[in-house]
Amino acid sequence: MNLGNIKIEENNHIATLTIDHPPANAWDWQTMSDFEKALDDVEKNPDIFVVVLTGAGEKCFSAGFDVRDAAANGDKTSALGRILWRRLDRFEKPVIAVINGFALGGGLELAMSCHFRIMADAPAVTIGLTELNLGIIPGWGGTQRLSRLVGKAKALNMILFSERIDAKTALEIGLVDKIAPPDRLMAEALEFAKMLSERPPIAVRYVLKAFSAGVYEGVDAGLAVEDEGSAFLRTTEDRKEGFAAFLEKRKPNFTGR
């Protein structure tokens, strides 16, 4: 399934979404609208267990907001970006950002909204929230999610000075979870996605749901989702399979039922 500026490839319970908006995979109204439809598609598809998100080409994951589209659609594009990045942060299927090139401004905010981040380790690949260079601030969650990942002091320094960092630095401060050579990046990301896809999908969904409830609504809300999930999972085929596989000393085959 293709949606103009977002390409979708589905294989073995994994959906790969590729931002394909040359030259910098920036976000205009059309790309944002296509992305919303892509999220709708993978969210409702019961055969998709994991989502991989990357940028087309070798140089750029995403440069963020497309200033060329600002005059015509800036307000509505900005508003939808806030909605979709928050939606991704609360997505109930694991999302892996594969940062294949530079990720700046809204592009890094997008990657931070994903559950996991794997970054290409190459001199030309840097990431940062560079909005203050334009006299604006991060507007798609950057002021909140960066500090959650790297701590308040480091986040303030990165934002206030529009600091761009390389893969090794990003790994050291906890902004990305893994780095890989460019020629191995997608292979390693897909291997990680495969391992995630083999975990029990309903249990994974409740873990993600409990995590996000705790962040957005507080600890009590997170505990309530945890309790709800524990009760529901006792009724699933995956629970039966997990217990049977344990007793039979074999690898479980979870199906999401």
Short mmCIF file of N, CA and C in Angstrom, two decimals, residues 1-101:
data_model
loop_
_atom_site.label_atom_id
_atom_site.label_comp_id
_atom_site.label_asym_id
_atom_site.label_seq_id
_atom_site.Cartn_x
_atom_site.Cartn_y
_atom_site.Cartn_z
N MET A 1 0.85 -1.20 0.00
CA MET A 1 0.00 0.00 0.00
C MET A 1 0.88 1.24 0.00
N ASN A 2 0.65 2.17 -0.93
CA ASN A 2 1.38 3.42 -0.99
C ASN A 2 0.42 4.59 -0.87
N LEU A 3 0.86 5.63 -0.21
CA LEU A 3 0.02 6.80 0.03
C LEU A 3 0.75 8.07 -0.40
N GLY A 4 1.30 8.07 -1.59
CA GLY A 4 1.99 9.26 -2.06
C GLY A 4 3.34 9.44 -1.40
N ASN A 5 3.36 10.15 -0.29
CA ASN A 5 4.62 10.47 0.38
C ASN A 5 4.98 9.50 1.51
N ILE A 6 4.14 8.52 1.77
CA ILE A 6 4.44 7.48 2.75
C ILE A 6 4.29 6.12 2.07
N LYS A 7 5.34 5.35 2.10
CA LYS A 7 5.31 4.00 1.52
C LYS A 7 5.13 2.98 2.64
N ILE A 8 4.31 1.96 2.39
CA ILE A 8 4.05 0.93 3.38
C ILE A 8 4.40 -0.43 2.80
N GLU A 9 5.22 -1.16 3.52
CA GLU A 9 5.56 -2.53 3.15
C GLU A 9 5.24 -3.43 4.34
N GLU A 10 4.50 -4.51 4.10
CA GLU A 10 4.11 -5.42 5.17
C GLU A 10 4.70 -6.80 4.91
N ASN A 11 5.35 -7.34 5.94
CA ASN A 11 5.99 -8.64 5.79
C ASN A 11 6.16 -9.31 7.15
N ASN A 12 5.62 -10.51 7.31
CA ASN A 12 5.80 -11.29 8.53
C ASN A 12 5.45 -10.50 9.79
N HIS A 13 4.27 -9.90 9.79
CA HIS A 13 3.73 -9.17 10.95
C HIS A 13 4.45 -7.84 11.22
N ILE A 14 5.28 -7.40 10.29
CA ILE A 14 6.01 -6.14 10.45
C ILE A 14 5.61 -5.19 9.33
N ALA A 15 5.22 -3.98 9.67
CA ALA A 15 4.93 -2.94 8.68
C ALA A 15 6.06 -1.92 8.69
N THR A 16 6.66 -1.68 7.53
CA THR A 16 7.70 -0.67 7.39
C THR A 16 7.10 0.55 6.70
N LEU A 17 7.09 1.67 7.39
CA LEU A 17 6.61 2.94 6.84
C LEU A 17 7.82 3.78 6.48
N THR A 18 7.87 4.24 5.23
CA THR A 18 8.99 5.04 4.75
C THR A 18 8.50 6.42 4.35
N ILE A 19 9.09 7.44 4.96
CA ILE A 19 8.78 8.83 4.61
C ILE A 19 9.50 9.13 3.30
N ASP A 20 8.76 9.42 2.26
CA ASP A 20 9.35 9.60 0.93
C ASP A 20 8.90 10.94 0.36
N HIS A 21 9.51 12.00 0.86
CA HIS A 21 9.17 13.35 0.43
C HIS A 21 10.47 14.12 0.19
N PRO A 22 11.07 13.94 -1.00
CA PRO A 22 12.35 14.59 -1.30
C PRO A 22 12.23 16.12 -1.24
N PRO A 23 13.36 16.81 -0.96
CA PRO A 23 14.69 16.23 -0.78
C PRO A 23 15.03 15.88 0.67
N ALA A 24 14.21 16.29 1.64
CA ALA A 24 14.60 16.13 3.04
C ALA A 24 13.56 15.41 3.89
N ASN A 25 12.59 14.77 3.24
CA ASN A 25 11.54 14.06 3.98
C ASN A 25 10.89 14.95 5.03
N ALA A 26 10.64 16.19 4.64
CA ALA A 26 10.02 17.16 5.54
C ALA A 26 8.50 17.00 5.52
N TRP A 27 7.86 17.62 6.50
CA TRP A 27 6.43 17.40 6.71
C TRP A 27 5.60 18.58 6.23
N ASP A 28 4.95 18.39 5.09
CA ASP A 28 3.94 19.33 4.63
C ASP A 28 2.56 18.69 4.87
N TRP A 29 1.51 19.38 4.45
CA TRP A 29 0.17 18.89 4.73
C TRP A 29 -0.09 17.54 4.07
N GLN A 30 0.36 17.36 2.81
CA GLN A 30 0.13 16.10 2.11
C GLN A 30 0.83 14.94 2.81
N THR A 31 2.09 15.15 3.18
CA THR A 31 2.84 14.08 3.85
C THR A 31 2.22 13.74 5.20
N MET A 32 1.80 14.77 5.93
CA MET A 32 1.17 14.55 7.22
C MET A 32 -0.14 13.79 7.07
N SER A 33 -0.93 14.14 6.08
CA SER A 33 -2.21 13.45 5.83
C SER A 33 -1.97 12.00 5.45
N ASP A 34 -0.96 11.75 4.61
CA ASP A 34 -0.62 10.38 4.22
C ASP A 34 -0.18 9.57 5.44
N PHE A 35 0.58 10.19 6.32
CA PHE A 35 1.06 9.51 7.51
C PHE A 35 -0.10 9.12 8.43
N GLU A 36 -1.07 9.99 8.55
CA GLU A 36 -2.25 9.68 9.37
C GLU A 36 -2.97 8.45 8.82
N LYS A 37 -3.13 8.39 7.50
CA LYS A 37 -3.78 7.23 6.88
C LYS A 37 -2.96 5.96 7.09
N ALA A 38 -1.64 6.09 7.01
CA ALA A 38 -0.78 4.93 7.23
C ALA A 38 -0.91 4.40 8.66
N LEU A 39 -0.95 5.30 9.63
CA LEU A 39 -1.13 4.88 11.02
C LEU A 39 -2.48 4.20 11.20
N ASP A 40 -3.51 4.76 10.57
CA ASP A 40 -4.84 4.13 10.64
C ASP A 40 -4.76 2.70 10.11
N ASP A 41 -4.06 2.52 9.01
CA ASP A 41 -3.99 1.21 8.36
C ASP A 41 -3.29 0.19 9.25
N VAL A 42 -2.11 0.53 9.78
CA VAL A 42 -1.36 -0.46 10.56
C VAL A 42 -1.99 -0.67 11.94
N GLU A 43 -2.68 0.35 12.44
CA GLU A 43 -3.30 0.20 13.75
C GLU A 43 -4.46 -0.80 13.72
N LYS A 44 -5.24 -0.75 12.66
CA LYS A 44 -6.43 -1.61 12.60
C LYS A 44 -6.13 -2.99 12.00
N ASN A 45 -4.95 -3.17 11.44
CA ASN A 45 -4.59 -4.44 10.80
C ASN A 45 -4.16 -5.45 11.87
N PRO A 46 -4.96 -6.51 12.11
CA PRO A 46 -4.63 -7.45 13.18
C PRO A 46 -3.40 -8.30 12.88
N ASP A 47 -2.94 -8.30 11.62
CA ASP A 47 -1.77 -9.09 11.26
C ASP A 47 -0.46 -8.32 11.44
N ILE A 48 -0.55 -7.04 11.78
CA ILE A 48 0.65 -6.24 12.02
C ILE A 48 0.90 -6.16 13.51
N PHE A 49 2.07 -6.63 13.93
CA PHE A 49 2.43 -6.62 15.35
C PHE A 49 3.46 -5.54 15.68
N VAL A 50 4.28 -5.13 14.70
CA VAL A 50 5.37 -4.18 14.93
C VAL A 50 5.44 -3.22 13.76
N VAL A 51 5.82 -1.96 14.03
CA VAL A 51 5.95 -0.94 13.00
C VAL A 51 7.39 -0.43 12.97
N VAL A 52 7.96 -0.35 11.79
CA VAL A 52 9.29 0.24 11.57
C VAL A 52 9.10 1.52 10.77
N LEU A 53 9.72 2.60 11.23
CA LEU A 53 9.57 3.91 10.58
C LEU A 53 10.93 4.44 10.17
N THR A 54 11.09 4.80 8.89
CA THR A 54 12.37 5.30 8.41
C THR A 54 12.15 6.32 7.31
N GLY A 55 13.26 6.89 6.81
CA GLY A 55 13.19 7.86 5.73
C GLY A 55 13.75 7.30 4.44
N ALA A 56 13.22 7.77 3.32
CA ALA A 56 13.73 7.33 2.03
C ALA A 56 15.09 7.98 1.77
N GLY A 57 15.92 7.27 1.00
CA GLY A 57 17.23 7.80 0.68
C GLY A 57 18.25 7.47 1.75
N GLU A 58 19.46 7.99 1.56
CA GLU A 58 20.56 7.68 2.47
C GLU A 58 20.97 8.84 3.35
N LYS A 59 20.42 10.03 3.11
CA LYS A 59 20.92 11.21 3.82
C LYS A 59 20.01 11.70 4.93
N CYS A 60 18.72 11.38 4.85
CA CYS A 60 17.79 12.06 5.72
C CYS A 60 16.70 11.14 6.25
N PHE A 61 16.53 11.13 7.56
CA PHE A 61 15.35 10.53 8.19
C PHE A 61 14.20 11.50 8.03
N SER A 62 14.33 12.69 8.59
CA SER A 62 13.36 13.76 8.37
C SER A 62 13.91 15.07 8.90
N ALA A 63 13.73 16.12 8.10
CA ALA A 63 14.18 17.46 8.50
C ALA A 63 13.11 18.23 9.24
N GLY A 64 11.98 17.58 9.56
CA GLY A 64 10.95 18.27 10.33
C GLY A 64 9.96 19.01 9.45
N PHE A 65 9.44 20.11 9.95
CA PHE A 65 8.41 20.88 9.27
C PHE A 65 8.92 21.46 7.96
N ASP A 66 8.10 21.35 6.91
CA ASP A 66 8.46 21.86 5.60
C ASP A 66 8.06 23.33 5.51
N VAL A 67 9.04 24.22 5.63
CA VAL A 67 8.74 25.65 5.66
C VAL A 67 8.19 26.14 4.32
N ARG A 68 8.40 25.38 3.25
CA ARG A 68 7.87 25.78 1.94
C ARG A 68 6.35 25.72 1.92
N ASP A 69 5.77 24.94 2.82
CA ASP A 69 4.33 24.76 2.87
C ASP A 69 3.67 25.63 3.95
N ALA A 70 4.49 26.42 4.63
CA ALA A 70 4.00 27.15 5.81
C ALA A 70 2.90 28.15 5.46
N ALA A 71 3.07 28.88 4.37
CA ALA A 71 2.10 29.92 4.04
C ALA A 71 0.73 29.34 3.73
N ALA A 72 0.70 28.22 3.04
CA ALA A 72 -0.58 27.64 2.62
C ALA A 72 -1.24 26.81 3.71
N ASN A 73 -0.41 26.03 4.42
CA ASN A 73 -1.01 25.03 5.33
C ASN A 73 -0.35 24.95 6.70
N GLY A 74 0.45 25.94 7.04
CA GLY A 74 1.25 25.87 8.26
C GLY A 74 0.47 25.57 9.52
N ASP A 75 -0.63 26.27 9.73
CA ASP A 75 -1.38 26.11 10.97
C ASP A 75 -1.96 24.70 11.11
N LYS A 76 -2.59 24.21 10.04
CA LYS A 76 -3.22 22.89 10.17
C LYS A 76 -2.18 21.77 10.18
N THR A 77 -1.06 21.95 9.46
CA THR A 77 -0.01 20.95 9.50
C THR A 77 0.60 20.87 10.89
N SER A 78 0.86 22.03 11.50
CA SER A 78 1.42 22.05 12.85
C SER A 78 0.49 21.39 13.85
N ALA A 79 -0.79 21.67 13.75
CA ALA A 79 -1.77 21.09 14.68
C ALA A 79 -1.83 19.57 14.53
N LEU A 80 -1.84 19.08 13.27
CA LEU A 80 -1.91 17.65 13.05
C LEU A 80 -0.63 16.96 13.51
N GLY A 81 0.51 17.63 13.35
CA GLY A 81 1.77 17.07 13.84
C GLY A 81 1.72 16.80 15.34
N ARG A 82 1.19 17.75 16.10
CA ARG A 82 1.08 17.55 17.54
C ARG A 82 0.19 16.35 17.86
N ILE A 83 -0.90 16.22 17.12
CA ILE A 83 -1.83 15.11 17.35
C ILE A 83 -1.18 13.77 17.01
N LEU A 84 -0.54 13.70 15.84
CA LEU A 84 0.00 12.42 15.38
C LEU A 84 1.23 11.98 16.16
N TRP A 85 2.09 12.91 16.54
CA TRP A 85 3.27 12.54 17.31
C TRP A 85 2.84 12.02 18.69
N ARG A 86 1.81 12.64 19.27
CA ARG A 86 1.26 12.15 20.54
C ARG A 86 0.62 10.79 20.34
N ARG A 87 -0.08 10.61 19.25
CA ARG A 87 -0.69 9.32 18.97
C ARG A 87 0.37 8.23 18.85
N LEU A 88 1.48 8.55 18.20
CA LEU A 88 2.56 7.58 18.05
C LEU A 88 3.16 7.24 19.41
N ASP A 89 3.32 8.24 20.26
CA ASP A 89 3.86 8.04 21.60
C ASP A 89 2.98 7.08 22.40
N ARG A 90 1.68 7.05 22.08
CA ARG A 90 0.74 6.19 22.80
C ARG A 90 0.29 4.99 21.96
N PHE A 91 0.99 4.73 20.88
CA PHE A 91 0.60 3.64 19.98
C PHE A 91 0.69 2.31 20.72
N GLU A 92 -0.24 1.41 20.46
CA GLU A 92 -0.31 0.15 21.19
C GLU A 92 0.34 -1.01 20.45
N LYS A 93 1.12 -0.67 19.41
CA LYS A 93 2.02 -1.62 18.77
C LYS A 93 3.41 -1.00 18.81
N PRO A 94 4.46 -1.78 19.06
CA PRO A 94 5.80 -1.19 19.14
C PRO A 94 6.20 -0.50 17.84
N VAL A 95 6.78 0.68 17.96
CA VAL A 95 7.24 1.44 16.80
C VAL A 95 8.74 1.68 16.94
N ILE A 96 9.49 1.32 15.92
CA ILE A 96 10.95 1.48 15.91
C ILE A 96 11.32 2.55 14.91
N ALA A 97 11.96 3.61 15.36
CA ALA A 97 12.48 4.63 14.45
C ALA A 97 13.86 4.20 13.97
N VAL A 98 14.00 4.08 12.66
CA VAL A 98 15.30 3.74 12.07
C VAL A 98 15.86 5.04 11.47
N ILE A 99 16.75 5.67 12.22
CA ILE A 99 17.26 7.00 11.86
C ILE A 99 18.42 6.82 10.89
N ASN A 100 18.09 6.81 9.61
CA ASN A 100 19.05 6.50 8.55
C ASN A 100 19.84 7.71 8.09
N GLY A 101 19.43 8.89 8.48
CA GLY A 101 20.11 10.14 8.12
C GLY A 101 19.77 11.19 9.16
#
